[in-house]
């Protein structure tokens, strides 16, 4: 499998497959394809695994694209302005990703529900109690809103991030929620009540744009029919 990322504003990943190779994405994620691509949609991993994806905000059904000819191409587009990141995994590494970050992956990559280690993290974290874990041997492509920032945390090193700006992190990174201190900061700071506290060691992937916040800022400018 070969891949290249095209574009800078709303990029796509173009994947060239040899006969028999398969990639999958959420239903509706494909941008274009050449001859020699066969599509099959199913509840990947069974009913329970599919329900778990629903709780993470992903599609219950996954579309699988298999090459019937060498050199067949299928492309997947990001949904908002930003970046696409390719991550190559094997049996020694995996990733915990936030909902909405998964774009597509090789069929040898598995996605499943990953519960946060602290109940309070999911209850108050703003990204939901359930995250996703991606593992296996192969490539997975992540969608990043805005620009991509990657940081490597040393053991015990702390990074506090707005929850919507976290894309992914290695399982060695601990994850919890910290309440913003100070009544004035909570009331007037404009950052909400909570920050995501990430503690190393491990790699962290951050996005510069929290698209949910951006969408919320647009709401006052959307015409309303209410009188």
XYZ file of N, CA, C and O in Angstrom, residues 30-176:
588
model
N -15.443 8.303 1.551
C -14.664 8.221 0.320
C -14.865 9.459 -0.548
O -15.974 9.952 -0.695
N -13.767 9.966 -1.131
C -13.835 11.139 -2.015
C -13.873 10.719 -3.487
O -14.691 11.207 -4.251
N -12.975 9.836 -3.911
C -12.988 9.326 -5.287
C -12.199 8.026 -5.355
O -11.443 7.684 -4.438
N -12.387 7.321 -6.480
C -11.688 6.058 -6.676
C -11.546 5.784 -8.164
O -12.255 6.352 -8.990
N -10.593 4.916 -8.495
C -10.399 4.502 -9.878
C -11.094 3.164 -10.097
O -11.674 2.571 -9.179
N -11.028 2.688 -11.342
C -11.515 1.336 -11.612
C -10.685 0.332 -10.817
O -9.516 0.565 -10.507
N -11.311 -0.798 -10.503
C -10.577 -1.832 -9.777
C -10.735 -1.768 -8.278
O -9.987 -2.428 -7.543
N -11.696 -0.986 -7.782
C -11.976 -0.903 -6.350
C -13.365 -1.479 -6.096
O -14.348 -1.061 -6.705
N -13.433 -2.420 -5.190
C -14.702 -3.046 -4.819
C -15.070 -2.616 -3.398
O -14.267 -2.734 -2.471
N -16.292 -2.113 -3.230
C -16.741 -1.609 -1.936
C -17.675 -2.606 -1.258
O -18.538 -3.201 -1.894
N -17.495 -2.766 0.059
C -18.382 -3.607 0.854
C -18.578 -2.938 2.208
O -17.612 -2.584 2.882
N -19.834 -2.757 2.622
C -20.145 -2.092 3.883
C -20.692 -3.106 4.877
O -21.572 -3.909 4.543
N -20.146 -3.075 6.099
C -20.644 -3.972 7.133
C -20.359 -3.384 8.514
O -19.684 -2.367 8.646
N -20.900 -4.042 9.526
C -20.653 -3.639 10.914
C -19.353 -4.289 11.351
O -19.338 -5.371 11.932
N -18.255 -3.656 11.057
C -16.928 -4.233 11.298
C -16.759 -4.611 12.764
O -16.990 -3.805 13.659
N -16.350 -5.852 13.003
C -16.105 -6.308 14.359
C -17.326 -6.843 15.076
O -17.239 -7.237 16.239
N -18.477 -6.855 14.414
C -19.671 -7.383 15.052
C -20.524 -6.304 15.686
O -20.161 -5.125 15.727
N -21.673 -6.720 16.213
C -22.657 -5.782 16.730
C -22.131 -5.000 17.929
O -22.259 -3.782 17.995
N -21.514 -5.688 18.893
C -21.058 -5.003 20.107
C -19.968 -3.991 19.801
O -19.953 -2.892 20.341
N -19.038 -4.359 18.937
C -17.977 -3.428 18.554
C -18.567 -2.219 17.826
O -18.131 -1.092 18.024
N -19.582 -2.452 17.018
C -20.226 -1.369 16.292
C -20.955 -0.415 17.223
O -20.913 0.801 17.048
N -21.626 -0.966 18.247
C -22.298 -0.118 19.224
C -21.290 0.731 19.988
O -21.549 1.881 20.316
N -20.126 0.159 20.261
C -19.069 0.928 20.917
C -18.635 2.106 20.076
O -18.414 3.204 20.591
N -18.522 1.923 18.750
C -18.176 3.033 17.874
C -19.248 4.111 17.900
O -18.955 5.302 17.821
N -20.499 3.699 18.013
C -21.585 4.669 18.067
C -21.432 5.580 19.276
O -21.629 6.790 19.198
N -21.006 5.024 20.416
C -20.829 5.826 21.620
C -19.656 6.791 21.496
O -19.606 7.803 22.182
N -18.688 6.480 20.646
C -17.568 7.392 20.446
C -17.872 8.450 19.393
O -17.023 9.279 19.079
N -19.070 8.408 18.814
C -19.445 9.395 17.810
C -19.121 8.973 16.398
O -19.288 9.756 15.467
N -18.647 7.735 16.219
C -18.313 7.250 14.889
C -19.504 6.490 14.286
O -20.507 6.224 14.939
N -19.370 6.130 13.030
C -20.433 5.414 12.327
C -20.493 3.959 12.784
O -19.463 3.331 13.057
N -21.709 3.418 12.869
C -21.868 2.005 13.201
C -21.301 1.135 12.086
O -20.651 0.123 12.336
N -21.527 1.530 10.839
C -21.084 0.747 9.699
C -19.799 1.323 9.105
O -19.607 2.535 9.081
N -18.940 0.431 8.653
C -17.695 0.810 8.015
C -17.701 0.358 6.560
O -18.194 -0.733 6.241
N -17.189 1.210 5.695
C -17.089 0.880 4.271
C -15.675 0.378 3.983
O -14.691 1.053 4.301
N -15.592 -0.817 3.388
C -14.309 -1.438 3.062
C -14.078 -1.353 1.558
O -14.974 -1.674 0.774
N -12.876 -0.943 1.170
C -12.521 -0.795 -0.240
C -11.361 -1.738 -0.546
O -10.256 -1.575 -0.005
N -11.625 -2.712 -1.414
C -10.637 -3.732 -1.742
C -10.252 -3.619 -3.214
O -11.121 -3.484 -4.082
N -8.952 -3.685 -3.476
C -8.466 -3.591 -4.860
C -8.624 -4.935 -5.564
O -8.245 -5.976 -5.033
N -9.179 -4.888 -6.752
C -9.257 -6.086 -7.602
C -8.203 -6.038 -8.706
O -8.029 -7.009 -9.428
N -7.507 -4.900 -8.810
C -6.420 -4.724 -9.769
C -5.253 -4.040 -9.073
O -5.452 -3.176 -8.200
N -4.035 -4.392 -9.441
C -2.859 -3.704 -8.909
C -2.893 -2.227 -9.308
O -3.256 -1.884 -10.439
N -2.518 -1.363 -8.374
C -2.436 0.064 -8.683
C -3.758 0.802 -8.598
O -3.838 1.971 -8.998
N -4.783 0.172 -8.075
C -6.073 0.849 -7.921
C -5.977 1.918 -6.830
O -5.248 1.761 -5.845
N -6.720 3.009 -7.017
C -6.612 4.160 -6.111
C -7.963 4.468 -5.491
O -8.997 4.453 -6.168
N -7.946 4.754 -4.192
C -9.119 5.257 -3.485
C -8.642 6.404 -2.594
O -7.541 6.360 -2.045
N -9.457 7.453 -2.487
C -9.051 8.651 -1.744
C -10.118 9.013 -0.720
O -11.318 8.847 -0.956
N -9.655 9.528 0.412
C -10.540 9.928 1.500
C -10.227 11.369 1.881
O -9.056 11.745 2.026
N -11.277 12.176 2.056
C -11.107 13.603 2.319
C -11.369 13.926 3.782
O -12.222 13.305 4.437
N -10.649 14.913 4.305
C -10.949 15.432 5.633
C -12.267 16.202 5.568
O -12.691 16.656 4.506
N -12.918 16.363 6.704
C -14.241 16.987 6.712
C -14.189 18.486 6.973
O -15.131 19.200 6.640
N -13.099 18.969 7.576
C -12.949 20.398 7.862
C -11.530 20.812 7.494
O -10.651 19.958 7.329
N -11.250 22.108 7.373
C -9.884 22.542 7.099
C -8.918 22.034 8.163
O -9.194 22.115 9.360
N -7.801 21.504 7.707
C -6.848 20.968 8.666
C -5.768 20.146 8.018
O -5.272 20.480 6.934
N -5.418 19.031 8.657
C -4.319 18.184 8.212
C -4.738 16.725 8.306
O -5.706 16.379 8.979
N -3.973 15.873 7.619
C -4.122 14.426 7.728
C -2.775 13.864 8.148
O -1.732 14.213 7.576
N -2.776 13.003 9.141
C -1.543 12.420 9.665
C -1.567 10.913 9.481
O -2.521 10.245 9.884
N -0.507 10.372 8.860
C -0.362 8.923 8.749
C 0.434 8.409 9.942
O 1.516 8.921 10.254
N -0.085 7.376 10.619
C 0.602 6.731 11.736
C 0.773 5.254 11.402
O -0.204 4.568 11.090
N 2.002 4.761 11.443
C 2.291 3.361 11.163
C 2.449 2.616 12.481
O 3.326 2.932 13.287
N 1.584 1.638 12.679
C 1.561 0.893 13.937
C 2.083 -0.522 13.738
O 2.060 -1.062 12.637
N 2.539 -1.124 14.845
C 2.887 -2.541 14.864
C 2.508 -3.089 16.233
O 1.812 -2.421 17.001
N 2.976 -4.310 16.532
C 2.571 -4.944 17.789
C 3.140 -4.228 19.016
O 2.709 -4.476 20.148
N 4.106 -3.323 18.812
C 4.738 -2.633 19.944
C 4.155 -1.255 20.219
O 4.555 -0.609 21.190
N 3.255 -0.778 19.376
C 2.673 0.541 19.634
C 1.208 0.586 19.219
O 0.762 -0.182 18.368
N 0.495 1.475 19.843
C -0.919 1.705 19.563
C -1.217 3.149 19.931
O -0.345 3.878 20.423
N -2.446 3.584 19.696
C -2.820 4.967 19.980
C -4.205 5.023 20.604
O -5.089 4.234 20.249
N -4.384 5.965 21.514
C -5.702 6.326 22.013
C -6.098 7.605 21.274
O -5.352 8.586 21.284
N -7.257 7.594 20.613
C -7.653 8.747 19.813
C -9.010 9.266 20.269
O -9.832 8.517 20.818
N -9.229 10.553 20.067
C -10.509 11.143 20.413
C -11.514 10.894 19.291
O -11.141 10.592 18.161
N -12.786 11.013 19.634
C -13.829 10.809 18.635
C -13.665 11.820 17.501
O -13.305 12.969 17.710
N -13.882 11.388 16.301
C -13.761 12.255 15.141
C -12.387 12.279 14.515
O -12.211 12.807 13.425
N -11.374 11.702 15.201
C -10.014 11.749 14.664
C -9.762 10.675 13.610
O -8.915 10.840 12.733
N -10.493 9.564 13.667
C -10.254 8.465 12.728
C -10.764 8.826 11.333
O -11.917 9.214 11.158
N -9.885 8.693 10.337
C -10.271 8.937 8.947
C -10.382 7.622 8.178
O -11.424 7.310 7.618
N -9.301 6.833 8.149
C -9.315 5.550 7.471
C -8.115 4.740 7.924
O -7.203 5.274 8.573
N -8.092 3.451 7.571
C -6.993 2.588 7.994
C -6.942 1.352 7.124
O -7.922 0.987 6.453
N -5.793 0.682 7.161
C -5.682 -0.626 6.526
C -6.548 -1.631 7.280
O -6.835 -1.461 8.475
N -6.930 -2.696 6.602
C -7.795 -3.698 7.220
C -7.109 -4.427 8.367
O -7.774 -5.060 9.195
N -5.778 -4.343 8.435
C -5.021 -4.996 9.508
C -5.012 -4.170 10.793
O -4.463 -4.610 11.803
N -5.613 -2.982 10.753
C -5.724 -2.121 11.936
C -7.100 -2.312 12.558
O -8.114 -2.314 11.864
N -7.132 -2.450 13.875
C -8.384 -2.650 14.586
C -8.705 -1.416 15.417
O -7.815 -0.779 15.990
N -9.975 -1.052 15.467
C -10.435 0.048 16.318
C -11.415 -0.513 17.334
O -12.291 -1.305 16.997
N -11.256 -0.088 18.572
C -12.159 -0.558 19.619
C -12.309 0.506 20.690
O -11.532 1.464 20.760
N -13.297 0.316 21.527
C -13.571 1.266 22.597
C -12.445 1.216 23.626
O -11.943 0.150 23.969
N -12.037 2.388 24.108
C -11.025 2.482 25.165
C -11.589 3.347 26.282
O -11.847 4.530 26.079
N -11.796 2.752 27.446
C -12.322 3.506 28.576
C -11.200 4.263 29.257
O -10.092 3.771 29.402
N -11.496 5.498 29.670
C -10.503 6.272 30.387
C -10.235 5.643 31.748
O -11.095 4.967 32.316
N -9.050 5.867 32.278
C -8.659 5.247 33.534
C -9.398 5.847 34.726
O -9.560 5.214 35.755
N -9.823 7.083 34.609
C -10.534 7.741 35.693
C -11.944 8.052 35.243
O -12.147 8.676 34.216
N -12.921 7.660 36.046
C -14.311 7.892 35.679
C -14.594 9.375 35.506
O -15.330 9.783 34.609
N -13.989 10.216 36.371
C -14.236 11.657 36.300
C -13.769 12.239 34.981
O -14.314 13.226 34.481
N -12.746 11.627 34.357
C -12.255 12.120 33.076
C -13.333 12.054 32.013
O -13.531 12.978 31.231
N -14.042 10.931 31.998
C -15.095 10.783 30.998
C -16.340 11.561 31.346
O -17.039 12.072 30.478
N -16.614 11.672 32.640
C -17.840 12.325 33.068
C -17.797 13.824 32.821
O -18.779 14.440 32.443
N -16.611 14.424 32.994
C -16.509 15.875 32.931
C -15.580 16.377 31.833
O -15.388 17.574 31.673
N -14.982 15.475 31.060
C -13.915 15.896 30.168
C -14.320 16.610 28.908
O -13.481 17.157 28.218
N -15.595 16.598 28.584
C -16.024 17.297 27.384
C -15.899 16.473 26.125
O -16.484 16.783 25.105
N -15.134 15.385 26.137
C -14.971 14.525 24.964
C -15.667 13.186 25.163
O -15.526 12.288 24.359
N -16.428 13.055 26.272
C -17.153 11.812 26.501
C -16.320 10.809 27.261
O -15.088 10.875 27.295
N -16.987 9.872 27.906
C -16.301 8.871 28.727
C -15.544 7.870 27.883
O -14.584 7.264 28.335
N -15.964 7.665 26.647
C -15.388 6.627 25.807
C -14.491 7.237 24.736
O -14.893 8.130 24.006
N -13.262 6.743 24.661
C -12.329 7.084 23.597
C -12.176 5.856 22.703
O -12.833 4.841 22.917
N -11.320 5.952 21.706
C -11.045 4.815 20.825
C -9.584 4.429 20.925
O -8.703 5.282 21.088
N -9.331 3.124 20.810
C -7.969 2.620 20.727
C -7.769 2.008 19.350
O -8.596 1.211 18.893
N -6.703 2.405 18.671
C -6.358 1.809 17.378
C -5.077 1.012 17.559
O -4.106 1.485 18.154
N -5.079 -0.229 17.061
C -3.925 -1.111 17.224
C -3.871 -2.093 16.066
O -4.825 -2.231 15.294
N -2.725 -2.778 15.955
C -2.525 -3.728 14.866
C -1.239 -3.406 14.132
O -0.396 -2.632 14.602
N -1.092 -3.992 12.957
C 0.092 -3.743 12.128
C -0.357 -3.127 10.813
O -1.051 -3.775 10.027
N 0.044 -1.873 10.574
C -0.340 -1.195 9.349
C -0.496 0.294 9.570
O -0.078 0.845 10.596
N -1.114 0.950 8.611
C -1.242 2.412 8.640
C -2.657 2.823 9.017
O -3.634 2.225 8.575
N -2.750 3.855 9.848
C -4.015 4.495 10.168
C -3.845 5.980 9.900
O -2.773 6.555 10.154
N -4.874 6.605 9.356
C -4.821 8.020 9.011
C -5.772 8.788 9.920
O -6.945 8.453 10.042
N -5.235 9.818 10.563
C -5.997 10.623 11.506
C -6.309 11.985 10.906
O -5.473 12.581 10.213
N -7.504 12.478 11.187
C -7.914 13.808 10.739
C -7.618 14.817 11.846
O -8.010 14.623 12.999
N -6.915 15.871 11.490
C -6.509 16.905 12.443
C -7.154 18.218 12.038
O -7.004 18.661 10.896
N -7.883 18.850 12.955
C -8.510 20.143 12.670
C -7.478 21.257 12.833
O -6.862 21.388 13.896
N -7.277 22.042 11.785
C -6.259 23.090 11.857
C -4.874 22.498 11.659
O -4.680 21.528 10.913
N -3.896 23.078 12.337
C -2.508 22.628 12.202
C -2.175 21.539 13.210
O -2.784 21.431 14.278
N -1.167 20.759 12.864
C -0.744 19.609 13.652
C 0.411 19.991 14.570
O 1.382 20.609 14.140
N 0.314 19.623 15.835
C 1.396 19.807 16.805
C 1.674 18.466 17.463
O 0.747 17.810 17.954
N 2.930 18.040 17.450
C 3.316 16.788 18.093
C 4.317 17.075 19.204
O 5.270 17.833 19.018
N 4.097 16.474 20.358
C 4.976 16.667 21.502
C 5.324 15.320 22.115
O 4.487 14.412 22.150
N 6.566 15.209 22.590
C 7.012 14.019 23.300
C 7.220 14.385 24.759
O 8.067 15.232 25.085
N 6.441 13.770 25.632
C 6.514 14.072 27.053
C 7.484 13.119 27.748
O 7.444 11.903 27.528
N 8.337 13.672 28.585
C 9.246 12.870 29.398
C 8.466 12.257 30.563
O 7.357 12.690 30.873
N 9.017 11.255 31.240
C 8.322 10.674 32.390
C 7.972 11.742 33.428
O 8.844 12.508 33.861
N 6.702 11.834 33.758
C 6.249 12.804 34.741
C 5.986 14.192 34.203
O 5.432 15.045 34.915
N 6.352 14.440 32.948
C 6.113 15.767 32.369
C 4.617 15.966 32.113
O 3.933 15.068 31.637
N 4.137 17.160 32.429
C 2.706 17.453 32.364
C 2.411 18.431 31.233
O 3.131 19.416 31.043
N 1.345 18.147 30.495
C 0.838 19.057 29.471
C -0.660 19.194 29.673
O -1.384 18.201 29.692
N -1.136 20.445 29.843
C -2.562 20.699 30.033
C -3.131 21.287 28.749
O -2.648 22.298 28.254
N -4.178 20.659 28.233
C -4.711 20.988 26.918
C -6.230 21.106 27.005
O -6.886 20.343 27.727
N -6.796 22.030 26.241
C -8.243 22.040 26.071
C -8.650 20.706 25.450
O -8.037 20.235 24.496
N -9.697 20.071 25.997
C -10.057 18.710 25.579
C -10.277 18.590 24.080
O -9.912 17.593 23.458
N -10.874 19.615 23.467
C -11.153 19.565 22.044
C -9.931 19.666 21.173
O -10.006 19.444 19.955
N -8.783 20.001 21.746
C -7.554 20.117 20.971
C -6.687 18.864 21.029
O -5.640 18.803 20.404
N -7.114 17.879 21.796
C -6.385 16.612 21.865
C -6.836 15.712 20.713
O -8.021 15.453 20.544
N -5.877 15.242 19.918
C -6.181 14.315 18.822
C -5.918 12.876 19.259
O -6.783 12.002 19.140
N -4.724 12.611 19.781
C -4.341 11.245 20.132
C -3.145 11.270 21.079
O -2.428 12.275 21.184
N -2.938 10.150 21.742
C -1.750 9.993 22.589
C -1.464 8.508 22.762
O -2.340 7.652 22.570
N -0.226 8.202 23.115
C 0.155 6.817 23.342
C -0.428 6.315 24.653
O -0.653 7.107 25.586
N -0.671 5.005 24.777
C -1.259 4.468 26.005
C -0.399 4.687 27.247
O -0.910 4.594 28.368
N 0.886 4.970 27.072
C 1.757 5.230 28.228
C 1.484 6.593 28.859
O 1.931 6.866 29.971
N 0.759 7.445 28.144
C 0.417 8.770 28.667
C -0.859 8.659 29.500
O -1.874 8.164 29.029
N -0.791 9.112 30.757
C -1.981 9.085 31.600
C -2.850 10.300 31.297
O -2.357 11.355 30.898
N -4.156 10.140 31.504
C -5.133 11.124 31.064
C -6.128 11.370 32.194
O -6.719 10.432 32.727
N -6.254 12.616 32.595
C -7.253 12.959 33.589
C -7.708 14.397 33.374
O -7.143 15.127 32.562
